[in-house]
mmCIF file of C-alpha atoms and ligand atoms in Angstrom:
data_model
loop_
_atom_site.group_PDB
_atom_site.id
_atom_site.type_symbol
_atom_site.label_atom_id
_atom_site.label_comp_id
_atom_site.label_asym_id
_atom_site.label_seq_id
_atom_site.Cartn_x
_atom_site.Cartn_y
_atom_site.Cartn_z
ATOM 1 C CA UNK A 1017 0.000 0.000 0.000
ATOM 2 C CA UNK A 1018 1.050 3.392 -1.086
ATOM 3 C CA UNK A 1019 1.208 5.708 1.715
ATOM 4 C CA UNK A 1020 -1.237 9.064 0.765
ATOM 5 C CA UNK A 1021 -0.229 12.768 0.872
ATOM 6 C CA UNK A 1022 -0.773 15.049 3.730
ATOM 7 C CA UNK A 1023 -1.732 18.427 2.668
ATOM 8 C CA UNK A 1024 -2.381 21.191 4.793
ATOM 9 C CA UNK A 1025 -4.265 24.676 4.493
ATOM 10 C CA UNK A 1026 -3.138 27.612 6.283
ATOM 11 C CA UNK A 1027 -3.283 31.211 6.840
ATOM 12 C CA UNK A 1028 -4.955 33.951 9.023
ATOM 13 C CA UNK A 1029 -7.936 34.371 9.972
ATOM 14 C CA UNK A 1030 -11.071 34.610 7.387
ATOM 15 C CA UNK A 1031 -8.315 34.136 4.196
ATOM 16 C CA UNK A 1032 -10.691 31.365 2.590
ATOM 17 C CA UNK A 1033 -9.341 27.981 4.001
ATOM 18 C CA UNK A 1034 -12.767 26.642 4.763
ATOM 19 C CA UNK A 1035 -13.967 27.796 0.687
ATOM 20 C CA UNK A 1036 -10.777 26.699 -0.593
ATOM 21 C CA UNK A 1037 -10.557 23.519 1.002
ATOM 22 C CA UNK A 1038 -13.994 21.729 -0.607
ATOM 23 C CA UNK A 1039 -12.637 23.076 -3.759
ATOM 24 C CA UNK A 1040 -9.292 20.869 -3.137
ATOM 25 C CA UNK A 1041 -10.839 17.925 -2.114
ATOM 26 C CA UNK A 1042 -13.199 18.179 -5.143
ATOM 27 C CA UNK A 1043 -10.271 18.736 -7.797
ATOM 28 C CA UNK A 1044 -8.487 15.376 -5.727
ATOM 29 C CA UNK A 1045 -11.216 13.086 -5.980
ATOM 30 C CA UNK A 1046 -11.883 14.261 -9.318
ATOM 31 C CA UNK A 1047 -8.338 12.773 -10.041
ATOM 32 C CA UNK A 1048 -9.791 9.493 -8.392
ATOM 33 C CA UNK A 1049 -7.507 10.363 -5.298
ATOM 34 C CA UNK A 1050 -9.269 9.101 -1.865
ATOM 35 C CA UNK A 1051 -9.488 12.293 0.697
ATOM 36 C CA UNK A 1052 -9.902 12.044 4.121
ATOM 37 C CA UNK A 1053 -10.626 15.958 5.269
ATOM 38 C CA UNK A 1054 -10.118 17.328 8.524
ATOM 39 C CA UNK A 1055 -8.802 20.560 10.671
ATOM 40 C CA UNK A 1056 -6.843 21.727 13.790
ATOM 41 C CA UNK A 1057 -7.275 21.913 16.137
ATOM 42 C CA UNK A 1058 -9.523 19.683 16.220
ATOM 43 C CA UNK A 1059 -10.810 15.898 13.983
ATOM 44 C CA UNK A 1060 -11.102 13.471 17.275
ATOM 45 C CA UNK A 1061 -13.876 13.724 20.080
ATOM 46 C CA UNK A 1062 -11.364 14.529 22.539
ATOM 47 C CA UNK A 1063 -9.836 17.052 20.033
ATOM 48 C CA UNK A 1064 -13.192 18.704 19.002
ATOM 49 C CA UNK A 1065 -13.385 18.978 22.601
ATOM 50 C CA UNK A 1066 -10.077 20.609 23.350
ATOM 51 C CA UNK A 1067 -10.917 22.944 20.697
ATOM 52 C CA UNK A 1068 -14.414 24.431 22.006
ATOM 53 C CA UNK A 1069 -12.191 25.079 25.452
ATOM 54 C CA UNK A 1070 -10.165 26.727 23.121
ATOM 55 C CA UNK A 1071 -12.371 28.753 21.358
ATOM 56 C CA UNK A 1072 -14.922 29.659 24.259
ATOM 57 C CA UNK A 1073 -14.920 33.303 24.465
ATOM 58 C CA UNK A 1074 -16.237 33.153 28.002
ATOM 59 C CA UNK A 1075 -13.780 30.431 29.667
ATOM 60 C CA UNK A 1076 -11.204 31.597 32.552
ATOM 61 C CA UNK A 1077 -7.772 33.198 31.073
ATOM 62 C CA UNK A 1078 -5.968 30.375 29.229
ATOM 63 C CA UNK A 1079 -2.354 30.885 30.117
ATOM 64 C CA UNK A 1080 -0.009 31.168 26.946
ATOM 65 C CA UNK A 1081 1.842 27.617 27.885
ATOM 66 C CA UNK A 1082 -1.848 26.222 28.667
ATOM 67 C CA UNK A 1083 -2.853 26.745 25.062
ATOM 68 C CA UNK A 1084 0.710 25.843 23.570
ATOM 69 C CA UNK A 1085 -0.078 22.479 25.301
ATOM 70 C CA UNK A 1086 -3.766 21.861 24.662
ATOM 71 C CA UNK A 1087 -2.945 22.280 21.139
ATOM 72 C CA UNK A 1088 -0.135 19.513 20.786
ATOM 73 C CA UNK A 1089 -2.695 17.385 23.130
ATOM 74 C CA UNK A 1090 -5.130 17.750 20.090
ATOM 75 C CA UNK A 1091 -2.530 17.522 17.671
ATOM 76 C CA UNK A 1092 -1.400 13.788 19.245
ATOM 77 C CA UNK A 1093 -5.147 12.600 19.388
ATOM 78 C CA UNK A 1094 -5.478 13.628 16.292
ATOM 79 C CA UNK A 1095 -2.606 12.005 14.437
ATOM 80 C CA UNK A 1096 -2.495 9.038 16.094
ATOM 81 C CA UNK A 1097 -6.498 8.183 15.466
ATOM 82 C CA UNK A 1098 -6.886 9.963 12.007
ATOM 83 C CA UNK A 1099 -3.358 11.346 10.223
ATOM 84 C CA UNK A 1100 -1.478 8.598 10.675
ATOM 85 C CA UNK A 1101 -4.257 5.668 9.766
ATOM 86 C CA UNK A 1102 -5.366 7.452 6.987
ATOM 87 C CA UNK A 1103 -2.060 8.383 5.422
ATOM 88 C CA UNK A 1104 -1.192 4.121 5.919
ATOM 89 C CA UNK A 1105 -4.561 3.275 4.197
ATOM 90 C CA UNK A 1106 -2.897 5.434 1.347
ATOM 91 C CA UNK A 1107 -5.737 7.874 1.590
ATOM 92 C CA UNK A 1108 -4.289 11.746 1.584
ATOM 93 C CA UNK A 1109 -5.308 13.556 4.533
ATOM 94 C CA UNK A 1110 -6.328 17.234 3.828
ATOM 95 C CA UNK A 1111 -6.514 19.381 6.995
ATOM 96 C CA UNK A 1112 -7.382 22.868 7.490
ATOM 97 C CA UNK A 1113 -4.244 24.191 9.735
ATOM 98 C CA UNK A 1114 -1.815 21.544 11.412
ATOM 99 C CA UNK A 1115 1.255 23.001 13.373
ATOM 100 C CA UNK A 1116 2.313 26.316 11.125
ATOM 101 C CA UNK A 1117 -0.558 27.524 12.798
ATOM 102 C CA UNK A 1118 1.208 26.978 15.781
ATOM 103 C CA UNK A 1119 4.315 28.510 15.368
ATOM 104 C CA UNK A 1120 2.380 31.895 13.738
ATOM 105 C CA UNK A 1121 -0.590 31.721 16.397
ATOM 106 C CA UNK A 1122 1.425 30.392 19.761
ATOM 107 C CA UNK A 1123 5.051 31.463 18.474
ATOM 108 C CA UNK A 1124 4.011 34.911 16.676
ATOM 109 C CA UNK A 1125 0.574 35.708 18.184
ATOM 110 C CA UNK A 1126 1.721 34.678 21.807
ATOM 111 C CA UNK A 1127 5.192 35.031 21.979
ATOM 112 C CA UNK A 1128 6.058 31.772 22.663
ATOM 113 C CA UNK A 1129 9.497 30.287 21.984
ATOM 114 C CA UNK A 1130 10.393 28.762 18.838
ATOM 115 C CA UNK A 1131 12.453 26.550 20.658
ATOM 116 C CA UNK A 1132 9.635 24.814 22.988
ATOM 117 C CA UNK A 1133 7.457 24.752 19.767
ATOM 118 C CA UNK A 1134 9.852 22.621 17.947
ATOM 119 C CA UNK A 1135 10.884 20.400 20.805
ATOM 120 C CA UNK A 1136 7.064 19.209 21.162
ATOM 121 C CA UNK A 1137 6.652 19.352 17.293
ATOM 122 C CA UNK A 1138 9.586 16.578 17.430
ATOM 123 C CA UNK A 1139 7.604 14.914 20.174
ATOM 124 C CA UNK A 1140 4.389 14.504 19.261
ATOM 125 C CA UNK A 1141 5.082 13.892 15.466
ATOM 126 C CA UNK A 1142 7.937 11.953 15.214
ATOM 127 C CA UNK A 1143 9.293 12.441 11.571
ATOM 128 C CA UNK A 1144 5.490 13.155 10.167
ATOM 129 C CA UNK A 1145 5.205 16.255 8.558
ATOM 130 C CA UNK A 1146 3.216 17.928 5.752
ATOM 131 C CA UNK A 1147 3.979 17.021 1.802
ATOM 132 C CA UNK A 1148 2.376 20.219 1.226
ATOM 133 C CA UNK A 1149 1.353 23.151 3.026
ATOM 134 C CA UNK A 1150 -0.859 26.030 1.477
ATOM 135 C CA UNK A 1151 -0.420 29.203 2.586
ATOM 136 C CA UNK A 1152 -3.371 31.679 1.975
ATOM 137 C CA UNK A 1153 -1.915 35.371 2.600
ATOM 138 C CA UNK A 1154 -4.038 38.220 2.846
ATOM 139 C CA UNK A 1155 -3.687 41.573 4.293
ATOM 140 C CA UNK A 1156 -5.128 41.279 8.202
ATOM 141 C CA UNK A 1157 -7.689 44.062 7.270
ATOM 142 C CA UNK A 1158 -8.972 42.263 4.313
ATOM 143 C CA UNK A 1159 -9.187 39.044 6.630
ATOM 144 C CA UNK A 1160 -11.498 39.979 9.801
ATOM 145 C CA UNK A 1161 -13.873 41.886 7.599
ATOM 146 C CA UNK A 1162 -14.674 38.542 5.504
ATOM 147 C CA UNK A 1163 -14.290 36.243 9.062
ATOM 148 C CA UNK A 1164 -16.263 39.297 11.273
ATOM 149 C CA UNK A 1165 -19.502 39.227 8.680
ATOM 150 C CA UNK A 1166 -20.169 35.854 10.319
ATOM 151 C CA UNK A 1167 -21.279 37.215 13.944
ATOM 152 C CA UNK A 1168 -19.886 36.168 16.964
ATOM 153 C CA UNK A 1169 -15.974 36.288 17.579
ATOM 154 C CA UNK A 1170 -14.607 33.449 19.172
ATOM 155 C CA UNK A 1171 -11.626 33.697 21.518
ATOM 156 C CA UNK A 1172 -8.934 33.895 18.864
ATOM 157 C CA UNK A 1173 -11.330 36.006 16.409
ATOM 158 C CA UNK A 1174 -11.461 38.698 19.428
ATOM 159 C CA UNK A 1175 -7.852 39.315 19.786
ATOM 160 C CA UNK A 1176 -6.592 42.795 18.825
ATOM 161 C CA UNK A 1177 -5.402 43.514 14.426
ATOM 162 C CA UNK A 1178 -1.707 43.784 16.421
ATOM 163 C CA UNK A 1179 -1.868 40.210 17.094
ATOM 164 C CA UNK A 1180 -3.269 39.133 13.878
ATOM 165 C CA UNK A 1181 -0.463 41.035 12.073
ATOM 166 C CA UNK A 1182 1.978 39.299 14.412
ATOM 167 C CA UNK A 1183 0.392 35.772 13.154
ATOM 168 C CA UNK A 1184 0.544 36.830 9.154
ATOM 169 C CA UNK A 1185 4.302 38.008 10.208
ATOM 170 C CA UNK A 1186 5.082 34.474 11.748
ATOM 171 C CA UNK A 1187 3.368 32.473 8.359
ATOM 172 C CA UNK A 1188 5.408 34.908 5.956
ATOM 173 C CA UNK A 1189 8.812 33.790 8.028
ATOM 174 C CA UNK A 1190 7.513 29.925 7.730
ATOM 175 C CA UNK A 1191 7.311 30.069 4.051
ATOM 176 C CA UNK A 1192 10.077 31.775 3.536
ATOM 177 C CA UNK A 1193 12.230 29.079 5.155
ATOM 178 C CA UNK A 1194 10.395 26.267 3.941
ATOM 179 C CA UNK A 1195 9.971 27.561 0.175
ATOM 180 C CA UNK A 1196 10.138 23.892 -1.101
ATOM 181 C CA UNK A 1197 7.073 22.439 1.163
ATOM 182 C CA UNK A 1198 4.824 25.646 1.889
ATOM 183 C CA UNK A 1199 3.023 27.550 -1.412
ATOM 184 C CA UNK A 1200 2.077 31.080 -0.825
ATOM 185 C CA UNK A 1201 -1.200 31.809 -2.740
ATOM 186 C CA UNK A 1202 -2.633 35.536 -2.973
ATOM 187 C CA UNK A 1203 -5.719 35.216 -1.377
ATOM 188 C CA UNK A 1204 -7.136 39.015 -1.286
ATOM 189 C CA UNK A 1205 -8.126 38.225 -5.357
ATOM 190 C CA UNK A 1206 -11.327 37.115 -6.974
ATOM 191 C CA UNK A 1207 -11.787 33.383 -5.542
ATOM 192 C CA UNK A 1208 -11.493 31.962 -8.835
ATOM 193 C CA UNK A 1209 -8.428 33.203 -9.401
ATOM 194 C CA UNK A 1210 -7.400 31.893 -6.124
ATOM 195 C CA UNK A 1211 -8.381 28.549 -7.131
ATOM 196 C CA UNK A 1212 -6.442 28.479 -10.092
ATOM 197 C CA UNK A 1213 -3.526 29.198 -8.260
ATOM 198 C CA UNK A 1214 -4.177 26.394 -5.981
ATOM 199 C CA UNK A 1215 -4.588 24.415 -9.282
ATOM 200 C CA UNK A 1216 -1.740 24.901 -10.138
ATOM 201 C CA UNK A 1217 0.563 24.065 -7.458
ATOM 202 C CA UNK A 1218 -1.443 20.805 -7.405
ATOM 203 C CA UNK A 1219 -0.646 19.836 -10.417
ATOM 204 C CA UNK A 1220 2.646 20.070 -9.914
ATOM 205 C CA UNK A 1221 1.858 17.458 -6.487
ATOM 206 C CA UNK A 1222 -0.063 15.250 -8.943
ATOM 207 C CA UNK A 1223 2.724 15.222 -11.606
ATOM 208 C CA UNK A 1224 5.300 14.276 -9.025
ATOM 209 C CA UNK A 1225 3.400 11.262 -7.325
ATOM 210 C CA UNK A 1226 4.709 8.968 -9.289
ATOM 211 C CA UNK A 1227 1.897 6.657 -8.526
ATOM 212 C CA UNK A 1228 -0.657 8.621 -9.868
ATOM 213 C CA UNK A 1229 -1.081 7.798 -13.667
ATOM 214 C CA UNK A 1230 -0.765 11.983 -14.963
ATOM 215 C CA UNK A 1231 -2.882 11.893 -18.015
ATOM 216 C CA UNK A 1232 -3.109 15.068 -20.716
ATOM 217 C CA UNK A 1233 -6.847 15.485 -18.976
ATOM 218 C CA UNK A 1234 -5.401 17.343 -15.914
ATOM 219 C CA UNK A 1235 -6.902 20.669 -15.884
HETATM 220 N N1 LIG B 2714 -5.091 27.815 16.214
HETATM 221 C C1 LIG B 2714 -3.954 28.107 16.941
HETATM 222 O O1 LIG B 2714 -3.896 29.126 17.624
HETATM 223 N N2 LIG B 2714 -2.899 27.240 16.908
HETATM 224 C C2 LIG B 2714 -2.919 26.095 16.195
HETATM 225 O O2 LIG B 2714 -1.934 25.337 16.217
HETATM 226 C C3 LIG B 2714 -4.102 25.811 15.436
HETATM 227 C C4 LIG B 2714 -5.149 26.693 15.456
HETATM 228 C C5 LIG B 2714 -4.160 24.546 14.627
HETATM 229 C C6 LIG B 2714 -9.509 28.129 14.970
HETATM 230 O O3 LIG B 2714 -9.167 28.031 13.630
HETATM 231 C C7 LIG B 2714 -8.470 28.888 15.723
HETATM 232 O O4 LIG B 2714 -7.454 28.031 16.201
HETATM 233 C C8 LIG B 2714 -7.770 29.887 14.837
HETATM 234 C C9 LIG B 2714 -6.284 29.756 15.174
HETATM 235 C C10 LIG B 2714 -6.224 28.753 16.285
HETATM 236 N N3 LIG B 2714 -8.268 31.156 15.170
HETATM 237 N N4 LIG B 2714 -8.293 32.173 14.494
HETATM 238 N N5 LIG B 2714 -8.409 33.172 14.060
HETATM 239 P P1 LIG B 2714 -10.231 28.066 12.449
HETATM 240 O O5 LIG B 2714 -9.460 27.646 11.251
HETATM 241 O O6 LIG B 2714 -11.433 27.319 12.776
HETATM 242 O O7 LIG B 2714 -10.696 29.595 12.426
HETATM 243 P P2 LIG B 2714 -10.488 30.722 11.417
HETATM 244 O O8 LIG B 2714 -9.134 30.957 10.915
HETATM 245 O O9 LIG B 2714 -11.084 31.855 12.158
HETATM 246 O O10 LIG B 2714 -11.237 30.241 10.139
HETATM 247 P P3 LIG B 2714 -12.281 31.066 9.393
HETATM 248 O O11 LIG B 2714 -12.582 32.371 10.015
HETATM 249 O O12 LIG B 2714 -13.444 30.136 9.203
HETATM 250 O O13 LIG B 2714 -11.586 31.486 8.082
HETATM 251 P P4 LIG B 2714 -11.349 30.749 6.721
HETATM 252 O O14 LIG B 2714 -11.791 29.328 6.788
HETATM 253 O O15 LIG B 2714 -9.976 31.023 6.317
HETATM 254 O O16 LIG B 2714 -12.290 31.551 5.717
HETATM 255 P P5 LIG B 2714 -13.657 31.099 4.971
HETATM 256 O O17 LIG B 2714 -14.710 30.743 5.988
HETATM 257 O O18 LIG B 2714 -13.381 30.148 3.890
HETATM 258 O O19 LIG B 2714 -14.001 32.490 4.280
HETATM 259 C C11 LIG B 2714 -14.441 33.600 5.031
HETATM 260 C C12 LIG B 2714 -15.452 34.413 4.157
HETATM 261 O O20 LIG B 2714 -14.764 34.981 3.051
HETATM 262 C C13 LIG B 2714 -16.575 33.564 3.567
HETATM 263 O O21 LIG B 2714 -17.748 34.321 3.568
HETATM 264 C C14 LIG B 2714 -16.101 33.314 2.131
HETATM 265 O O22 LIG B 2714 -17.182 33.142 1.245
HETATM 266 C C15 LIG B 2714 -15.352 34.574 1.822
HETATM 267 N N6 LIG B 2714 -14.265 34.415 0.867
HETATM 268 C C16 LIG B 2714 -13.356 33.384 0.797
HETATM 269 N N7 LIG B 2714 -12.485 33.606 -0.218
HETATM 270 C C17 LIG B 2714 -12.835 34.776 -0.796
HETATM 271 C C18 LIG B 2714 -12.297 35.529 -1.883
HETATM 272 N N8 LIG B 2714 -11.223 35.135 -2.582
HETATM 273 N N9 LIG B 2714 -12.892 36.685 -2.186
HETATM 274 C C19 LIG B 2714 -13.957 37.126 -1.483
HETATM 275 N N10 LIG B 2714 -14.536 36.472 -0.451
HETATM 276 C C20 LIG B 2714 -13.965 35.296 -0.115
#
């Protein structure tokens, strides 16, 4: 069994992950590729549960370390009962943020070190990490207006532009030193010329798994 592709979706807050990614795992199983789709934190019971602590607006302060934690906590449930199995099966897992989120949200938003982050990283993942990453930028401003027409903020989605700026900061420094793994798309364009970035870099994925039988009718 061919082990499957794990693909991940990131970027700030309200940049189009959630649009984006039911267009990717349309244009993947169009190309008869299996998809198992899922997001951080979050995709176990005891994750989905860890992240509605997290996200509760009206819970007691969460120390900084607390939610460094909680998230890796998540993060193991979640690769050891989905990621992993799913990858095995030779299904590619899709997920909407994995641990870039962490190092712009807990390492840019909230100041924690880069260090600690990549010590429980290395812990909790072993070797696994992303084939791909996809990095939706968009300026902050352009962000919380699309993300703020839904209603209620959430704990993150209340923090101050300062601290969303800090997390678009962190992202920008990820790609840049992972050029190879993470794609930055443009995200503050029409959407369907966001998808057809995204198109293209997946191509490019498609064309290298040499498994996959590329045919001229990849679009
Ligand atoms: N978090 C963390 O701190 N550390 C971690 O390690 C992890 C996560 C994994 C929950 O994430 C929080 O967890 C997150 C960081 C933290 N908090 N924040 N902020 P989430 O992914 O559930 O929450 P989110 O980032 O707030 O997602 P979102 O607001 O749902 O945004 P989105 O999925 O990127 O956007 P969307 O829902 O697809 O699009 C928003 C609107 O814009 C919608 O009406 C679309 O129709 C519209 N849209 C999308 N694209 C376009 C274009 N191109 N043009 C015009 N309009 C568009």
């Amino acid at each position: 069994m061919t082990r499957g592709k794990f693909i991940t979706l990131e970027g700030g807050e309200g940049v189009g992950k959630s649009t984006n990614l039911v267009f990717i795992k349309d244009y993947l199983q169009q190309h008869n590729i299996s998809v198992v789709v899922t997001r951080e934190p979050g995709g176990t019971v005891l994750a989905e549960k860890i992240r509605q602590l997290m996200l509760d607006n009206n819970s007691e302060a969460i120390s900084e370390t607390a939610e460094l934690l909680m998230m890796f906590a998540a993060r193991a449930q979640h690769i050891k009962h989905v990621i992993e199995p799913a990858l095995a099966q030779g299904h590619w897992v899709l997920c909407d943020r994995f641990t870039d989120a962490t190092y712009a949200y807990q390492g840019g938003g909230r100041n924690m070190k880069v260090s600690v982050i990549q010590w429980l990283e290395n812990l909790v993942q072993g070797t696994l990490r992303p084939d791909l990453t996809l990095l939706l930028d968009a300026p902050v401003e352009v962000g919380i207006s699309r993300a703020r027409e839904r209603g209620a903020f959430d704990r993150f989605e209340s923090e101050k532009v300062s601290f969303f700026e800090s997390v678009r900061r962190a992202y920008l420094l990820q790609a840049e030193l992972s050029p190879e793994r993470i794609k930055l798309i443009k995200a503050n364009q029409p959407l369907l010329d966001v998808q057809r970035a995204i198109t293209e870099v997946l191509r490019v994925l498609l064309a290298l798994n040499v498994n996959y039988p590329v045919s001229g009718s990849l679009k």
